[in-house]
PDB file of C-alpha atoms and ligand atoms in Angstrom:
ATOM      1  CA  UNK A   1      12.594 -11.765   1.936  1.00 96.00           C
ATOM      2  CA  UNK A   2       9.191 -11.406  -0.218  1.00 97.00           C
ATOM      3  CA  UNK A   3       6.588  -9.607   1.449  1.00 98.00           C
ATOM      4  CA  UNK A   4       2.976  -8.820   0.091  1.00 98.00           C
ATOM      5  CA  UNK A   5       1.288  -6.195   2.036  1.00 98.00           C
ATOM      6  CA  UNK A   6      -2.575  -6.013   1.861  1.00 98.00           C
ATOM      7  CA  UNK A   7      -4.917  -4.176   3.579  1.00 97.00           C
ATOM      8  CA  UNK A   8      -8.062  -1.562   2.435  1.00 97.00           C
ATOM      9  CA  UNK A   9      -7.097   2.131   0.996  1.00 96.00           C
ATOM     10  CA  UNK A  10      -5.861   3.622   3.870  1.00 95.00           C
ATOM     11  CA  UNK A  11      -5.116   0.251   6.627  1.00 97.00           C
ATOM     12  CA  UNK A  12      -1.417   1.588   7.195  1.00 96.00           C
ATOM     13  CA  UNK A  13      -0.122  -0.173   4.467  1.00 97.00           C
ATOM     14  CA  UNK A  14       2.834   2.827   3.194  1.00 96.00           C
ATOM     15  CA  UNK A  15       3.124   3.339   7.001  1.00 95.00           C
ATOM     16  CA  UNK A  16       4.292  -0.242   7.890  1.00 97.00           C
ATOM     17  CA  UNK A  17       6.215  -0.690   4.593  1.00 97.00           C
ATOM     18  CA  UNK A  18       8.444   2.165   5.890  1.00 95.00           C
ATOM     19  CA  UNK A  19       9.196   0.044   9.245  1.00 95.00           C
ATOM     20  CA  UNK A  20       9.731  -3.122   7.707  1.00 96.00           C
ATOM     21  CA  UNK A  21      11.641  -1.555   4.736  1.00 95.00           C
ATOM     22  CA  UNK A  22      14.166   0.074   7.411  1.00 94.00           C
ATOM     23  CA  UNK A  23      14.347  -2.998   9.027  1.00 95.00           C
ATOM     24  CA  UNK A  24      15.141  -5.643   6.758  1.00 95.00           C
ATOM     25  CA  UNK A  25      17.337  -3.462   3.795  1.00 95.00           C
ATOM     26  CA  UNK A  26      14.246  -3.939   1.044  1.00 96.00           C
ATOM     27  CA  UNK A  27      12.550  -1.786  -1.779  1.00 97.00           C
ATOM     28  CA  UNK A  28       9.567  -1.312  -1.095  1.00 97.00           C
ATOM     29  CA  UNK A  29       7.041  -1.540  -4.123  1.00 97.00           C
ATOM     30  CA  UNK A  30       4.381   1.043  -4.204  1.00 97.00           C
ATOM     31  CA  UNK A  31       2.453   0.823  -7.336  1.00 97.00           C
ATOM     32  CA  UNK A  32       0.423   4.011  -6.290  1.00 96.00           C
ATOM     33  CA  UNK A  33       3.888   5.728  -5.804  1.00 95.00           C
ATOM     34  CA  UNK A  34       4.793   4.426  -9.116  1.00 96.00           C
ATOM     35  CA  UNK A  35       1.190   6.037 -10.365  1.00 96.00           C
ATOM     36  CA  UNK A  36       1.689   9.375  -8.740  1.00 95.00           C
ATOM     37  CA  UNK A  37       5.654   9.689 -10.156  1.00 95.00           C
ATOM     38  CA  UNK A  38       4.350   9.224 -13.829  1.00 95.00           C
ATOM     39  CA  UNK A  39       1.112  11.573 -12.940  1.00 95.00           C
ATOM     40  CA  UNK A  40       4.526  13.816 -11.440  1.00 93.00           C
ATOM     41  CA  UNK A  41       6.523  13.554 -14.561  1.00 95.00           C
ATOM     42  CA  UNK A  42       3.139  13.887 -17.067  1.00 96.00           C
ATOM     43  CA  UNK A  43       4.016  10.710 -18.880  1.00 96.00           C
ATOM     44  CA  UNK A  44       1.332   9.222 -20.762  1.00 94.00           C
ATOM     45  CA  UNK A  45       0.753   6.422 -18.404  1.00 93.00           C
ATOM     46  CA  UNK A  46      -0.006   9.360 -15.903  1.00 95.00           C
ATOM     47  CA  UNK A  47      -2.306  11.119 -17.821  1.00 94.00           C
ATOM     48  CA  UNK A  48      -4.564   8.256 -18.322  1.00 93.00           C
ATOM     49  CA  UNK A  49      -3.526   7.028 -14.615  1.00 95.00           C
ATOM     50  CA  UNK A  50      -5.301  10.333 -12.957  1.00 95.00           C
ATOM     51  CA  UNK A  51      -8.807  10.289 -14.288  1.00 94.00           C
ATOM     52  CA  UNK A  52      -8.800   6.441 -12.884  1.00 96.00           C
ATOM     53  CA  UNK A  53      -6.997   7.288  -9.518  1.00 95.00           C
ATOM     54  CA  UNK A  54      -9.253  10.722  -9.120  1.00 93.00           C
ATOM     55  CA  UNK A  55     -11.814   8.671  -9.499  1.00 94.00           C
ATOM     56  CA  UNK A  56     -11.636   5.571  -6.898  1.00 95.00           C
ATOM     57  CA  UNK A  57     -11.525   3.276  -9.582  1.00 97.00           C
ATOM     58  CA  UNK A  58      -8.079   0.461 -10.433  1.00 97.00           C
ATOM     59  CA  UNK A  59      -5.646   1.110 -13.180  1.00 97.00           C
ATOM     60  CA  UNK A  60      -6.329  -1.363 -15.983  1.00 97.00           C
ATOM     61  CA  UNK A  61      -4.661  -5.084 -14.949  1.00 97.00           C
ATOM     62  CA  UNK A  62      -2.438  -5.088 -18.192  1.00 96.00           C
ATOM     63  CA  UNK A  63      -0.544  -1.733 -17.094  1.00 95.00           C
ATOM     64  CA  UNK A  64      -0.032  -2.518 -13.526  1.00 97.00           C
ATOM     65  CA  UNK A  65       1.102  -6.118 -14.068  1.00 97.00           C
ATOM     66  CA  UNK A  66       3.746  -4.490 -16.870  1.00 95.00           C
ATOM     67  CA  UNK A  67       4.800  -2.108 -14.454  1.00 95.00           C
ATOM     68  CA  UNK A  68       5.421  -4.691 -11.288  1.00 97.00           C
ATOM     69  CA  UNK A  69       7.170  -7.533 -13.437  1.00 96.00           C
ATOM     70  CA  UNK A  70       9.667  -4.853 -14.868  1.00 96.00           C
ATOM     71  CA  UNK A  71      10.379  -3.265 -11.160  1.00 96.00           C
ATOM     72  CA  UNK A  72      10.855  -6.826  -9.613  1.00 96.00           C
ATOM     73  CA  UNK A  73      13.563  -7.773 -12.100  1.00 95.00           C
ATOM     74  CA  UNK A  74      15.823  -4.964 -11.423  1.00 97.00           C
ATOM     75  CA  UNK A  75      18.834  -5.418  -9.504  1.00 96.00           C
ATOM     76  CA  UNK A  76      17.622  -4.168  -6.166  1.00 96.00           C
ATOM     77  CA  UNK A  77      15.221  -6.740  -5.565  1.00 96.00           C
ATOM     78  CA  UNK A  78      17.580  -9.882  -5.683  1.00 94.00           C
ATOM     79  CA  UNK A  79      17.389  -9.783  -2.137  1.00 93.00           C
ATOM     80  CA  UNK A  80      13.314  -9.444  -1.901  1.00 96.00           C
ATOM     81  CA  UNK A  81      10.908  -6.745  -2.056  1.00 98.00           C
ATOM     82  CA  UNK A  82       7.418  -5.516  -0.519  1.00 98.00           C
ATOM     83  CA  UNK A  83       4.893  -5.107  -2.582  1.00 98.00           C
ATOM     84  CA  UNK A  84       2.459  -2.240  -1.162  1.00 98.00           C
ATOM     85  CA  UNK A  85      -0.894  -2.081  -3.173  1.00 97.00           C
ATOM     86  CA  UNK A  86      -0.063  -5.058  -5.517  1.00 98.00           C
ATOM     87  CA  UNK A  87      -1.768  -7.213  -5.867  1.00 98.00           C
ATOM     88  CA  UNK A  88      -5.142  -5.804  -5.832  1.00 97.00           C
ATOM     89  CA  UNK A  89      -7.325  -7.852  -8.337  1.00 98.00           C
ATOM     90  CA  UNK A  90      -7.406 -11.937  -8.785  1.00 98.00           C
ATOM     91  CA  UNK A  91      -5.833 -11.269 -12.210  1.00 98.00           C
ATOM     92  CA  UNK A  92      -2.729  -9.269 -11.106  1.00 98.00           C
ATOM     93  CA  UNK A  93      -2.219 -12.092  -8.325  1.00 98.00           C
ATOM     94  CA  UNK A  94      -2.754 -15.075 -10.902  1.00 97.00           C
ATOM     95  CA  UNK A  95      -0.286 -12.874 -13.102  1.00 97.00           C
ATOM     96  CA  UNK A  96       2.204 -12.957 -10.558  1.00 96.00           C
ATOM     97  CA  UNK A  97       1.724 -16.760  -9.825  1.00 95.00           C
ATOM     98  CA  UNK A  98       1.765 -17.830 -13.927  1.00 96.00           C
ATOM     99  CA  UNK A  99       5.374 -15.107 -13.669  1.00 95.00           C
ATOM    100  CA  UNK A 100       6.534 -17.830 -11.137  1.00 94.00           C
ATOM    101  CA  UNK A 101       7.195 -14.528  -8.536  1.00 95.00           C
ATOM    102  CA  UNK A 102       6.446 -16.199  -4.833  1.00 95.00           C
ATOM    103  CA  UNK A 103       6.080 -14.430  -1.531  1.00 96.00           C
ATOM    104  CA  UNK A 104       7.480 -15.723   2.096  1.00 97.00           C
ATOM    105  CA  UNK A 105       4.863 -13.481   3.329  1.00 98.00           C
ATOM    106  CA  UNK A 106       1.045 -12.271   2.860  1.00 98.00           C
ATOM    107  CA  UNK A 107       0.858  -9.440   5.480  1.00 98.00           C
ATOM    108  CA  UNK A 108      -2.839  -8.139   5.929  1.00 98.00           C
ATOM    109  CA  UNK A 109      -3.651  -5.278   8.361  1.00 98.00           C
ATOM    110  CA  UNK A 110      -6.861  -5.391   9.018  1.00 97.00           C
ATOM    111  CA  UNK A 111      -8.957  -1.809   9.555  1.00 97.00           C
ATOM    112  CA  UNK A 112     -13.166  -1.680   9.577  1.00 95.00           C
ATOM    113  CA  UNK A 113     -14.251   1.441   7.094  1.00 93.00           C
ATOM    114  CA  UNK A 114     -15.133   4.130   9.089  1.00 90.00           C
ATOM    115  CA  UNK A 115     -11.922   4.314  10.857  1.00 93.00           C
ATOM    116  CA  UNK A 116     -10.298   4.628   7.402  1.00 94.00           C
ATOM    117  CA  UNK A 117     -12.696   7.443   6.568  1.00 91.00           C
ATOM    118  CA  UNK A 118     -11.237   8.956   9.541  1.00 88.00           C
ATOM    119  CA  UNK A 119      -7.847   8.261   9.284  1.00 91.00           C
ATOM    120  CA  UNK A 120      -7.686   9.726   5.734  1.00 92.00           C
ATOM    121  CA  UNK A 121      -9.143  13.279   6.461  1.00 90.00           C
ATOM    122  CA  UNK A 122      -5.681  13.780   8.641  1.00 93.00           C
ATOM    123  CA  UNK A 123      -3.470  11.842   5.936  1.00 95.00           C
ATOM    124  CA  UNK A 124      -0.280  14.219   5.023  1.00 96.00           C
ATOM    125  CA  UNK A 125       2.179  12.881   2.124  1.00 96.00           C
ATOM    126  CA  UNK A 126       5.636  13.628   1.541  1.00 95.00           C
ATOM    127  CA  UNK A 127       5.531  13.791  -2.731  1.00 92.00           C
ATOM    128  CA  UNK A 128       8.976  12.982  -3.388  1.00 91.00           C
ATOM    129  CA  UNK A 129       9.424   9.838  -1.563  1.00 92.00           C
ATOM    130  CA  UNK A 130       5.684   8.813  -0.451  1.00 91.00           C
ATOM    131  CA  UNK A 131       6.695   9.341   3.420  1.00 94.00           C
ATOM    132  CA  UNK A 132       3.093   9.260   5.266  1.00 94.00           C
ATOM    133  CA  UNK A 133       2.020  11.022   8.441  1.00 96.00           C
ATOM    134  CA  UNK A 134      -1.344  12.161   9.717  1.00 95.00           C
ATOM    135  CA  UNK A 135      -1.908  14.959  11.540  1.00 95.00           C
ATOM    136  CA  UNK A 136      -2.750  13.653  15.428  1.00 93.00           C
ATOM    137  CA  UNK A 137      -1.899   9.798  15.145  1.00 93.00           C
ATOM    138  CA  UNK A 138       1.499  10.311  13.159  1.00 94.00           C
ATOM    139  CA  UNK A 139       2.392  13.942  13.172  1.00 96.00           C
ATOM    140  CA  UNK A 140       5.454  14.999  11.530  1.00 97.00           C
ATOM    141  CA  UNK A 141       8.636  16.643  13.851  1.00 97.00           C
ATOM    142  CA  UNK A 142       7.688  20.036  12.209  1.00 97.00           C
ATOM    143  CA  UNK A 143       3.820  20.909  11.242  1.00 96.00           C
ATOM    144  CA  UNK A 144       3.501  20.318   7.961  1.00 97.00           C
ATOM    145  CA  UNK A 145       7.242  19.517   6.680  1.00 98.00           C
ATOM    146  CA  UNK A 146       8.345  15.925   6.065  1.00 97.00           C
ATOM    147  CA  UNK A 147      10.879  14.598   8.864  1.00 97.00           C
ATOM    148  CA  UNK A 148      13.734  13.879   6.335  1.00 96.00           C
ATOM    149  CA  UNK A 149      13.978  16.684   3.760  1.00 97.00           C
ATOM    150  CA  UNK A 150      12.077  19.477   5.222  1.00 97.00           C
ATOM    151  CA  UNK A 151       9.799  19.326   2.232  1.00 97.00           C
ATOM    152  CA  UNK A 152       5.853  20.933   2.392  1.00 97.00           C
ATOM    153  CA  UNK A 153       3.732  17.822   3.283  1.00 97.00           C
ATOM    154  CA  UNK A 154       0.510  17.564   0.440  1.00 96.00           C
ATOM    155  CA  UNK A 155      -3.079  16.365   0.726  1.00 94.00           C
ATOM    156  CA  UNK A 156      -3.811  13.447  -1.787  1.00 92.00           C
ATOM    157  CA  UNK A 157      -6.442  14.239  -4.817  1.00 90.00           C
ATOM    158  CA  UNK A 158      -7.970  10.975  -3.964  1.00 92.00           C
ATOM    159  CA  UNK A 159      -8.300  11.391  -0.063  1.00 93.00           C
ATOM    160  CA  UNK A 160     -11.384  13.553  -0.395  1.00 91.00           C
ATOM    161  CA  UNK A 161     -14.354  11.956   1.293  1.00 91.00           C
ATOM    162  CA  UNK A 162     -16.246  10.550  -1.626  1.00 92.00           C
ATOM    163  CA  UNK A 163     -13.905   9.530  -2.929  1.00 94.00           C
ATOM    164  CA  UNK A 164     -12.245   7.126   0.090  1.00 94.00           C
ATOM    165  CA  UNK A 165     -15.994   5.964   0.286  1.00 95.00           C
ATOM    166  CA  UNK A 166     -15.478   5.111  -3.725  1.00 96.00           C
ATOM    167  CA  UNK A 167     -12.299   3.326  -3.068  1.00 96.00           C
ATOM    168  CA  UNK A 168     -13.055   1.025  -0.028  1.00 96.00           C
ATOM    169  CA  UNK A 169     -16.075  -0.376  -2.166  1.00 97.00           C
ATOM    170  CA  UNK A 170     -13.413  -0.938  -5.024  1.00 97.00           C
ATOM    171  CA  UNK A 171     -11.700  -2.252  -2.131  1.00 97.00           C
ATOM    172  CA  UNK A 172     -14.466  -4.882  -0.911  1.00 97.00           C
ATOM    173  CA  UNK A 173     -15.232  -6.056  -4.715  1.00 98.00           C
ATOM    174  CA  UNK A 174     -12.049  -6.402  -6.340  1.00 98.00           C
ATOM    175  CA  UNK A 175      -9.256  -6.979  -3.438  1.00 98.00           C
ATOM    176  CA  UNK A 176     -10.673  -8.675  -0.809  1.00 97.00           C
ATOM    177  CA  UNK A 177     -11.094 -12.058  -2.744  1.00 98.00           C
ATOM    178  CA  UNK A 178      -7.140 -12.211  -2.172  1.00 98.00           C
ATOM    179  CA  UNK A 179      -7.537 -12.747   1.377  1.00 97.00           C
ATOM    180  CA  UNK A 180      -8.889 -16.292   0.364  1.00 97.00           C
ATOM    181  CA  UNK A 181      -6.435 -16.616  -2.364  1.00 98.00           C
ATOM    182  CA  UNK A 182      -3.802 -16.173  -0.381  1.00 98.00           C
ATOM    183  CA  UNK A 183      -5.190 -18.267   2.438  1.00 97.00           C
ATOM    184  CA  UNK A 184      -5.754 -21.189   0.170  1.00 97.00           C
ATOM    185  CA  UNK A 185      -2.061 -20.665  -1.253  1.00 97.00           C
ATOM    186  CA  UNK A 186      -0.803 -20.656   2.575  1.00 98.00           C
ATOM    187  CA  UNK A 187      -2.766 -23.567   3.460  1.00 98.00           C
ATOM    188  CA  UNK A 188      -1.153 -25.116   0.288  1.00 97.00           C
ATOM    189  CA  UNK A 189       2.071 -24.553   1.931  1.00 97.00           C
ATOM    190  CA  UNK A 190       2.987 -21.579  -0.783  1.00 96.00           C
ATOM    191  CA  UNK A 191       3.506 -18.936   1.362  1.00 97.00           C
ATOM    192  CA  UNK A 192       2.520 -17.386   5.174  1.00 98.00           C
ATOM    193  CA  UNK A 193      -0.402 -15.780   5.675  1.00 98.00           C
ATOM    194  CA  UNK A 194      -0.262 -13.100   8.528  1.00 98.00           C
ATOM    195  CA  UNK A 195      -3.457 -11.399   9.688  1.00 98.00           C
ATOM    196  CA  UNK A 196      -2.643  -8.162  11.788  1.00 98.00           C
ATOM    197  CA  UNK A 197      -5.372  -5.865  13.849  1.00 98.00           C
ATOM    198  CA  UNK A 198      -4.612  -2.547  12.464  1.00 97.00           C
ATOM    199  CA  UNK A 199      -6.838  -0.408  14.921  1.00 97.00           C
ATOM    200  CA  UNK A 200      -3.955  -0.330  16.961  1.00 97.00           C
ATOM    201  CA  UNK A 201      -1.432   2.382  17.191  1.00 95.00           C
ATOM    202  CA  UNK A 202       1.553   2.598  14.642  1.00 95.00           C
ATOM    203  CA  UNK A 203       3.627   1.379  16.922  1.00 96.00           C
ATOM    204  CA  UNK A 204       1.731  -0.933  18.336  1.00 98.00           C
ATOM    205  CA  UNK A 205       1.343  -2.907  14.986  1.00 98.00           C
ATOM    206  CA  UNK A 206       4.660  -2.503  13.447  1.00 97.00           C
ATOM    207  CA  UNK A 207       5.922  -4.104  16.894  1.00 97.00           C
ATOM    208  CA  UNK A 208       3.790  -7.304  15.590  1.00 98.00           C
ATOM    209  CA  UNK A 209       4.661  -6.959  12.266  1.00 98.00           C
ATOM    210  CA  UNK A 210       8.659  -7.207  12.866  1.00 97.00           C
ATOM    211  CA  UNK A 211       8.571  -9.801  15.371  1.00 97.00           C
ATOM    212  CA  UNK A 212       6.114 -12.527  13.536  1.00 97.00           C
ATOM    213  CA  UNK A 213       8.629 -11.180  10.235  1.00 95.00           C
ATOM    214  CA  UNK A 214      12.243 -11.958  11.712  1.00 75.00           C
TER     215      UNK A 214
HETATM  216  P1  LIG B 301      -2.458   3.375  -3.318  1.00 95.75           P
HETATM  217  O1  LIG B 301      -1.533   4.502  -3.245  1.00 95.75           O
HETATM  218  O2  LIG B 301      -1.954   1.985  -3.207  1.00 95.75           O
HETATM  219  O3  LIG B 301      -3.604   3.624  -2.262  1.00 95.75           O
HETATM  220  P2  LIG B 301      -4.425   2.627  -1.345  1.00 95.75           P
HETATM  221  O4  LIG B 301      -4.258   1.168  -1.487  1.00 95.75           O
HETATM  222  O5  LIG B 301      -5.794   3.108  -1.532  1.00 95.75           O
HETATM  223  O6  LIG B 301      -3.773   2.812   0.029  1.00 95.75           O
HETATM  224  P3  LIG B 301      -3.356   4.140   0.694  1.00 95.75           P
HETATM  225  O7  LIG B 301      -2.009   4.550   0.192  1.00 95.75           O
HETATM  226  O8  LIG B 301      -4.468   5.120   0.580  1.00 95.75           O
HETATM  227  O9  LIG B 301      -3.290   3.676   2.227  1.00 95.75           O
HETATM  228  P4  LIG B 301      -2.203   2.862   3.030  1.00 95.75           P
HETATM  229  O10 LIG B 301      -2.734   1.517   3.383  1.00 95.75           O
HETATM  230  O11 LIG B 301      -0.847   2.924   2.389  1.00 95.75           O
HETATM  231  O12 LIG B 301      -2.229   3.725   4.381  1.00 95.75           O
HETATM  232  P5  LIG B 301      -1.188   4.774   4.961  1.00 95.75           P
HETATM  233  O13 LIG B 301      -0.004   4.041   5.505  1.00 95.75           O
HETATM  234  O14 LIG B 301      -0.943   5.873   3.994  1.00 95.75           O
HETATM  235  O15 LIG B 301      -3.296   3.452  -4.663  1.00 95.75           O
HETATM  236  C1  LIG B 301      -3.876   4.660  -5.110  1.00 95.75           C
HETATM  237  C2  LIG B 301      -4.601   4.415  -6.415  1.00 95.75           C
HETATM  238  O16 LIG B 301      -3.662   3.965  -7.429  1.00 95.75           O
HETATM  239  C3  LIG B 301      -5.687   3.337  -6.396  1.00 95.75           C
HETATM  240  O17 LIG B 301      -6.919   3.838  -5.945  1.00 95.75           O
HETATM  241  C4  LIG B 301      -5.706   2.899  -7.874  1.00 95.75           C
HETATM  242  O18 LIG B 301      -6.420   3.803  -8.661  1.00 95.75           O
HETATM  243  C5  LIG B 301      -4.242   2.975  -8.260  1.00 95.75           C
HETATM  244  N1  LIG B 301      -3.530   1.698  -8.039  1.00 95.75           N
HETATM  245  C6  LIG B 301      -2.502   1.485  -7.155  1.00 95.75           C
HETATM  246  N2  LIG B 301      -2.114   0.194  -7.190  1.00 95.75           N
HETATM  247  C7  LIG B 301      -2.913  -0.423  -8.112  1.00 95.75           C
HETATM  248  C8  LIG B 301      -3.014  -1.761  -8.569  1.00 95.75           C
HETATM  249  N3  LIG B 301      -2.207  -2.744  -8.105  1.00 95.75           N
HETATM  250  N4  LIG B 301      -3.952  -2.046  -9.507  1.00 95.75           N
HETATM  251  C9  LIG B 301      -4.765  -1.092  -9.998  1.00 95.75           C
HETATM  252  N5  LIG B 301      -4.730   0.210  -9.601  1.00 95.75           N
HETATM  253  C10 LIG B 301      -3.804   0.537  -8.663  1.00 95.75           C
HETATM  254  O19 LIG B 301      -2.040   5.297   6.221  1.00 95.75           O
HETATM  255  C11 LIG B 301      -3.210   6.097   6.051  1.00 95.75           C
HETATM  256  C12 LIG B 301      -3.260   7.182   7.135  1.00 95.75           C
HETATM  257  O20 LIG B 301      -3.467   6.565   8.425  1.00 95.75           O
HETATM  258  C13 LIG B 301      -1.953   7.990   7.286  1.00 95.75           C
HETATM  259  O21 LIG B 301      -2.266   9.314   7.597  1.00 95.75           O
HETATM  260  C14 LIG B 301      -1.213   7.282   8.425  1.00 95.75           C
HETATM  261  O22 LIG B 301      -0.324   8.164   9.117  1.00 95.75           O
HETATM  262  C15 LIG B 301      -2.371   6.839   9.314  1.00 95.75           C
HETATM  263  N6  LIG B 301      -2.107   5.594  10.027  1.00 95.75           N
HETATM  264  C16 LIG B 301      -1.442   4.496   9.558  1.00 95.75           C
HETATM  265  N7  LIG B 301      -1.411   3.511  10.486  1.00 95.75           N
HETATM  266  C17 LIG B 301      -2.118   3.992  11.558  1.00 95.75           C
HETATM  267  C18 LIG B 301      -2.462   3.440  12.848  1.00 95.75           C
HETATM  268  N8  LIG B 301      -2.091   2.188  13.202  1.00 95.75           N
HETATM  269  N9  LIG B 301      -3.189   4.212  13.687  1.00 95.75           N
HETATM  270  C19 LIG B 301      -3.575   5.482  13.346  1.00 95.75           C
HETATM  271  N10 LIG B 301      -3.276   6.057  12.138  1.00 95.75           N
HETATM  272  C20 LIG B 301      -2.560   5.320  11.257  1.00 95.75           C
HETATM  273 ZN1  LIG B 302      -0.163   3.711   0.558  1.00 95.75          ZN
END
């Protein structure tokens, strides 16, 4: 199964990959993950990856589309993948259409602003593997230590007010046109759009997510 998740910085996106990931035995695709490992490991990519990220602002097309087609073709996604945070611009989906990669599913969670403003002062991460909690709606089994390795939980650089502010009006320019692309590609009979109401709890929406999925 091919899965596109899409939803605003912040919408539950890593959250629900998680769920779905567990369920159905596929990689999930983060290209911020992929961002934040090379910022991690101080690769070139990462250097010039962190003044964009720290800034609210999208990695260039040309890099992300690189990095997506060469993950896709590894062995572990014969089976399918999820793609969390890809695509984000017209260009990287177009990319992905001339590359002849298709999706059974579009998934969008849908979440209005200010409840992402709120949502990402509590936002914990788990730096080796991405694992998100947040502090009332998703708190971890021990304050401040991820569930699986015991591991200190971090704050993200880019989670600071301004900067989610920054983001969700990268957000409104540069992703949203997808939702039509990916309607009009549905309606075409490419693909399944599903629209979810992401205001609701964690639970609540992955219960949605997995049933309209299987
Ligand atoms: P990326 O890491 O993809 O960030 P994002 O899209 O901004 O999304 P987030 O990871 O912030 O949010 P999410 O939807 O995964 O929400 P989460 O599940 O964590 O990208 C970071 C940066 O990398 C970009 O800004 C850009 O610079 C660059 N980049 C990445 N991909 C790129 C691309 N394709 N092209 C160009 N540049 C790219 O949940 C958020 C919080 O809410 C958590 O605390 C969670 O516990 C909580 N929560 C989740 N669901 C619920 C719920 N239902 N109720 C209550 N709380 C909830
Ligand atoms: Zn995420």
């Amino acid at each position: 199964m091919r899965i596109i998740l899409l939803g605003a910085p912040g919408a539950g996106k890593g959250t629900q990959a998680q769920v779905i990931m567990n369920k159905f035995g596929i990689p999930q695709i983060s290209t911020g993950d992929m961002l934040r490992a090379a910022i991690k490991a101080g690769t070139p990519l990462g250097l010039e990856a962190k003044k964009v990220m720290d800034a609210g602002q999208l990695v260039s097309d040309d890099i992300i589309i690189g990095l997506v087609k060469e993950r896709v073709a590894q062995d572990d996604c014969a089976e399918g993948f999820l793609l969390d945070g890809f695509p984000r611009t017209i260009p990287q989906a177009d990319a992905m259409k001339d590359a002849g990669i298709s999706v059974d599913y579009v998934v969008e969670i849908d979440v209005p602003d200010e409840e992402i403003v709120k949502r990402m002062s509590g936002r914990r991460v788990h730096p080796g593997s991405g694992r998100t909690y947040h502090v009332i709606y998703n708190p971890p089994k021990v304050e401040g230590k991820d569930d699986v390795t015991g591991d200190d939980l971090v704050i993200r650089d880019d989670d600071q007010e301004d900067t989610v502010r920054k983001r969700l009006g990268v957000y409104h320019d540069q992703t949203k046109p997808l939702v039509d692309f990916y309607t009009a590609e549905a309606a075409a009979g490419a693909t399944q759009y599903l629209k979810f109401d992401g205001t609701e709890s964690v639970d609540q929406v992955s219960d949605k997510v997995l049933a309209s999925l299987s």
